[in-house]
Short mmCIF file of N, CA and C in Angstrom, two decimals:
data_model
loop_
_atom_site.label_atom_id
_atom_site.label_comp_id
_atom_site.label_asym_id
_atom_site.label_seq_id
_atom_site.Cartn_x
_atom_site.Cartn_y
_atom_site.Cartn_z
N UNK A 1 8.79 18.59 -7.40
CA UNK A 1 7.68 17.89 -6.80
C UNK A 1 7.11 18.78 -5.69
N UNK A 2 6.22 19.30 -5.77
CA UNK A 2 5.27 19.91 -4.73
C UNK A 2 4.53 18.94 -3.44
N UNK A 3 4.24 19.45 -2.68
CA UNK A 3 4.40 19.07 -1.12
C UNK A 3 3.11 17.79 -1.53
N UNK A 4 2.07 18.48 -2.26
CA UNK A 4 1.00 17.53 -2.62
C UNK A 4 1.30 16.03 -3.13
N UNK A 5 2.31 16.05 -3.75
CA UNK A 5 2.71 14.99 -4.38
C UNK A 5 3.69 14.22 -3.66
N UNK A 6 4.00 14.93 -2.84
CA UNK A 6 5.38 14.25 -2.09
C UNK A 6 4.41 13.57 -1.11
N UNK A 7 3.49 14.08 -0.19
CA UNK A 7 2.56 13.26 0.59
C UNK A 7 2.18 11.76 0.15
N UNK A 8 1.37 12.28 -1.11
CA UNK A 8 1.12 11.48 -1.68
C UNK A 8 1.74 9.82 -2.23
N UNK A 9 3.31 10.08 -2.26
CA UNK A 9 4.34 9.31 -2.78
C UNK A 9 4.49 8.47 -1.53
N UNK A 10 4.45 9.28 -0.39
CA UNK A 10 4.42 9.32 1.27
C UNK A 10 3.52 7.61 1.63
N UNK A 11 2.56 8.17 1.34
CA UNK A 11 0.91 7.13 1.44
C UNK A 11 0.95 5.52 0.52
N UNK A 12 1.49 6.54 -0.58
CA UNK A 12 1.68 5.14 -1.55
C UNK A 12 3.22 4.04 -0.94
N UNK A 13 4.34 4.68 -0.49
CA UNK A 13 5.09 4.02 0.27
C UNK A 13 4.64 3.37 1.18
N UNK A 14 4.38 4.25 2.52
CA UNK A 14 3.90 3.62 3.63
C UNK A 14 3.05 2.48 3.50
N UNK A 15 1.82 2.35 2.68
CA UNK A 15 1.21 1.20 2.28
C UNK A 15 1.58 -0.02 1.94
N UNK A 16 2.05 0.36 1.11
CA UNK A 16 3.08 -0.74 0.26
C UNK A 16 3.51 -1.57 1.50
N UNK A 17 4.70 -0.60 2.05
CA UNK A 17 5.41 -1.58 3.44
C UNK A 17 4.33 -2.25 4.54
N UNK A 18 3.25 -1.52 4.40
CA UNK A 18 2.64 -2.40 5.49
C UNK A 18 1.71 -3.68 4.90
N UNK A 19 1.52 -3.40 3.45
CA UNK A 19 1.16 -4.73 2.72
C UNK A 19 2.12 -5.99 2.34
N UNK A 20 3.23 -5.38 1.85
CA UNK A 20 4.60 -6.19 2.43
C UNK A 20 4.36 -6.84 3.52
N UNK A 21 4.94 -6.25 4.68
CA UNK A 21 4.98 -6.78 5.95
C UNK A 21 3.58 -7.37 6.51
N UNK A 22 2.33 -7.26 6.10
CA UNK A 22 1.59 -8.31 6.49
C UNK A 22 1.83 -9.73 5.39
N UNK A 23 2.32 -9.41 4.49
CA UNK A 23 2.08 -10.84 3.47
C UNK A 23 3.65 -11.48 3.97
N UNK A 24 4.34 -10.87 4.45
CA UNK A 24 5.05 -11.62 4.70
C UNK A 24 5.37 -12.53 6.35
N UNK A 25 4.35 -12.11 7.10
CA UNK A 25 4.32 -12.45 8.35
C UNK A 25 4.77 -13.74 8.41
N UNK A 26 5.18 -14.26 9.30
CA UNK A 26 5.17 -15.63 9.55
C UNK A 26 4.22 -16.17 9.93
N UNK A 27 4.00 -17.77 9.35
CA UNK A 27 2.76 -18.62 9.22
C UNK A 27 2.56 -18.95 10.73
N UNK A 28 3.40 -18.85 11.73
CA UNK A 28 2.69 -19.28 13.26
C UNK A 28 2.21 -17.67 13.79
N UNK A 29 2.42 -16.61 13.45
CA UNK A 29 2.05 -15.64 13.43
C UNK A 29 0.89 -15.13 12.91
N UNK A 30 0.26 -15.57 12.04
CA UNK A 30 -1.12 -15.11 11.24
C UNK A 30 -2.37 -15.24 12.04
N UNK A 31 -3.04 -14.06 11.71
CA UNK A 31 -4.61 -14.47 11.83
C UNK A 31 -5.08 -15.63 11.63
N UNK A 32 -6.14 -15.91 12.37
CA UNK A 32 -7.44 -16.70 11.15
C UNK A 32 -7.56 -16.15 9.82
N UNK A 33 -7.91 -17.16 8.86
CA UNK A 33 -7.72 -16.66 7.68
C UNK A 33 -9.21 -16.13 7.73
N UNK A 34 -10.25 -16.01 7.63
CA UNK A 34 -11.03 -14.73 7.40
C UNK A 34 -10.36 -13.37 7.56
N UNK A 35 -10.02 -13.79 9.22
CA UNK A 35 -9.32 -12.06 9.77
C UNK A 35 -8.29 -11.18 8.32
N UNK A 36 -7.36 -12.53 7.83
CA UNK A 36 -6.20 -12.40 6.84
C UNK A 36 -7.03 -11.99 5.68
N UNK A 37 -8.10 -13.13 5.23
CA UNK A 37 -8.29 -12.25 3.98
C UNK A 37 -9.12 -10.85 3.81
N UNK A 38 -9.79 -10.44 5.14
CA UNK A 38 -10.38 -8.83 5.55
C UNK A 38 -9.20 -7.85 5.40
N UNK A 39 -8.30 -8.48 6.81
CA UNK A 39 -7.52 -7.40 6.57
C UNK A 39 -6.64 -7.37 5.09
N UNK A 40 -6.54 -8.44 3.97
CA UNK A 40 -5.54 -8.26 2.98
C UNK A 40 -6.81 -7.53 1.86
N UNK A 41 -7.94 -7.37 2.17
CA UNK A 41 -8.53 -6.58 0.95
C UNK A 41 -8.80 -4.77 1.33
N UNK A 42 -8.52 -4.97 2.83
CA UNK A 42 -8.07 -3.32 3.37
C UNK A 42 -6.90 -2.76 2.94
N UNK A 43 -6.19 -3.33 3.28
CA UNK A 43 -4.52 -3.13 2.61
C UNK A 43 -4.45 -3.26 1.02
N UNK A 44 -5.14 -3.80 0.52
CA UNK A 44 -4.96 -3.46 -0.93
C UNK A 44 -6.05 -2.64 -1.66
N UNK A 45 -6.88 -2.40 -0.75
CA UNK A 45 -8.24 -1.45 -1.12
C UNK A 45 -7.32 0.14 -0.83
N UNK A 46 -6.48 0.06 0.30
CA UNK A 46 -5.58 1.41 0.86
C UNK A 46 -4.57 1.41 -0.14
N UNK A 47 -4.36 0.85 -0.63
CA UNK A 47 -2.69 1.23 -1.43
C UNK A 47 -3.64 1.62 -2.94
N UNK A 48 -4.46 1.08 -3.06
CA UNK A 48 -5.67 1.40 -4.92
C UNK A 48 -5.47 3.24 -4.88
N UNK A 49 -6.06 3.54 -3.05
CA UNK A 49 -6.60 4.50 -3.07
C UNK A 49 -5.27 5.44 -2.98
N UNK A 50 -4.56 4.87 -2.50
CA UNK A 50 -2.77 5.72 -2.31
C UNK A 50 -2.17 6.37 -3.92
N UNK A 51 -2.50 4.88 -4.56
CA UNK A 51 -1.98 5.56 -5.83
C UNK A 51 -2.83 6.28 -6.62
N UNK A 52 -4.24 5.75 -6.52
CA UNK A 52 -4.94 6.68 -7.47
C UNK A 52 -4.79 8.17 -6.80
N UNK A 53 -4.79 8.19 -5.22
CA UNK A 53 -4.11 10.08 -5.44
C UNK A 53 -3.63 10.60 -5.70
N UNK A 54 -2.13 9.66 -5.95
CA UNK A 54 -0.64 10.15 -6.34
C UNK A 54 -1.43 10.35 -7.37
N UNK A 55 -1.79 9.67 -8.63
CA UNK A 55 -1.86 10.07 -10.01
C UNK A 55 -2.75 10.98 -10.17
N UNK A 56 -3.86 11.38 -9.45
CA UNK A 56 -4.57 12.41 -8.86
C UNK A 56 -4.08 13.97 -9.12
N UNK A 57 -2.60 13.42 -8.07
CA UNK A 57 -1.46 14.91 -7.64
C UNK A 57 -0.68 14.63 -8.61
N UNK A 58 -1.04 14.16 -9.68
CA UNK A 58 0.25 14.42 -10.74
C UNK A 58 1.33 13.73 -10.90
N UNK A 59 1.30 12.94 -9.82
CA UNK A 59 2.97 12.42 -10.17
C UNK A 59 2.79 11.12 -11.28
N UNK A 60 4.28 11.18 -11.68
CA UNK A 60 3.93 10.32 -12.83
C UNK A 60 4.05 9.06 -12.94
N UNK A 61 3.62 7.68 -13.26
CA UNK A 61 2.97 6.11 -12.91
C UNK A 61 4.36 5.91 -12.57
N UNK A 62 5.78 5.99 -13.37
CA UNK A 62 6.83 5.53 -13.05
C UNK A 62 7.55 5.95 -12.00
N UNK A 63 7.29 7.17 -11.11
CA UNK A 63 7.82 7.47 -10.07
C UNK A 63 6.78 6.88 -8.44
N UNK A 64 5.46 6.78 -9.15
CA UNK A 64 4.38 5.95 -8.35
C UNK A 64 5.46 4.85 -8.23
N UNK A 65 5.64 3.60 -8.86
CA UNK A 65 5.71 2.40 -9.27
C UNK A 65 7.29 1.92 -8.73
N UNK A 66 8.33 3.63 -8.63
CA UNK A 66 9.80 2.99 -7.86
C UNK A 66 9.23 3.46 -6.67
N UNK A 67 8.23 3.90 -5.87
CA UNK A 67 8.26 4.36 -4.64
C UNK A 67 7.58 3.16 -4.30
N UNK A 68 7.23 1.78 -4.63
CA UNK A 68 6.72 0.53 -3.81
C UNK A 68 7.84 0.05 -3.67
#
């Protein structure tokens, strides 16, 4: 795996966990739901764009798919 792809795997992780960890917030913890559903179409608009690089850089859907 070349450095390109490893970034990449990088982005598609990191995302993931922070789309995780907002969906799993606790309910006295949440935004307003506008705020929630903005920020939940950023976070899943960021992770579209995470993986379509990985597959971009080559790596292959099933090593995309254990790195969430």
């Amino acid at each position: 795996m070349n450095d390109d792809q490893r970034r990449a795997l990088e982005h598609v992780r990191d995302t993931c966990a922070m789309l995780h960890s907002f969906l799993t917030t606790h309910p006295s913890d949440r935004p307003p739901e506008r705020v929630r559903w903005a920020t939940f179409e950023q976070l899943t608009d960021e992770l579209l764009d995470a993986v379509t690089a990985a597959q971009n850089a080559g790596v292959p859907e099933q090593r995309i798919f254990d790195s969430m």
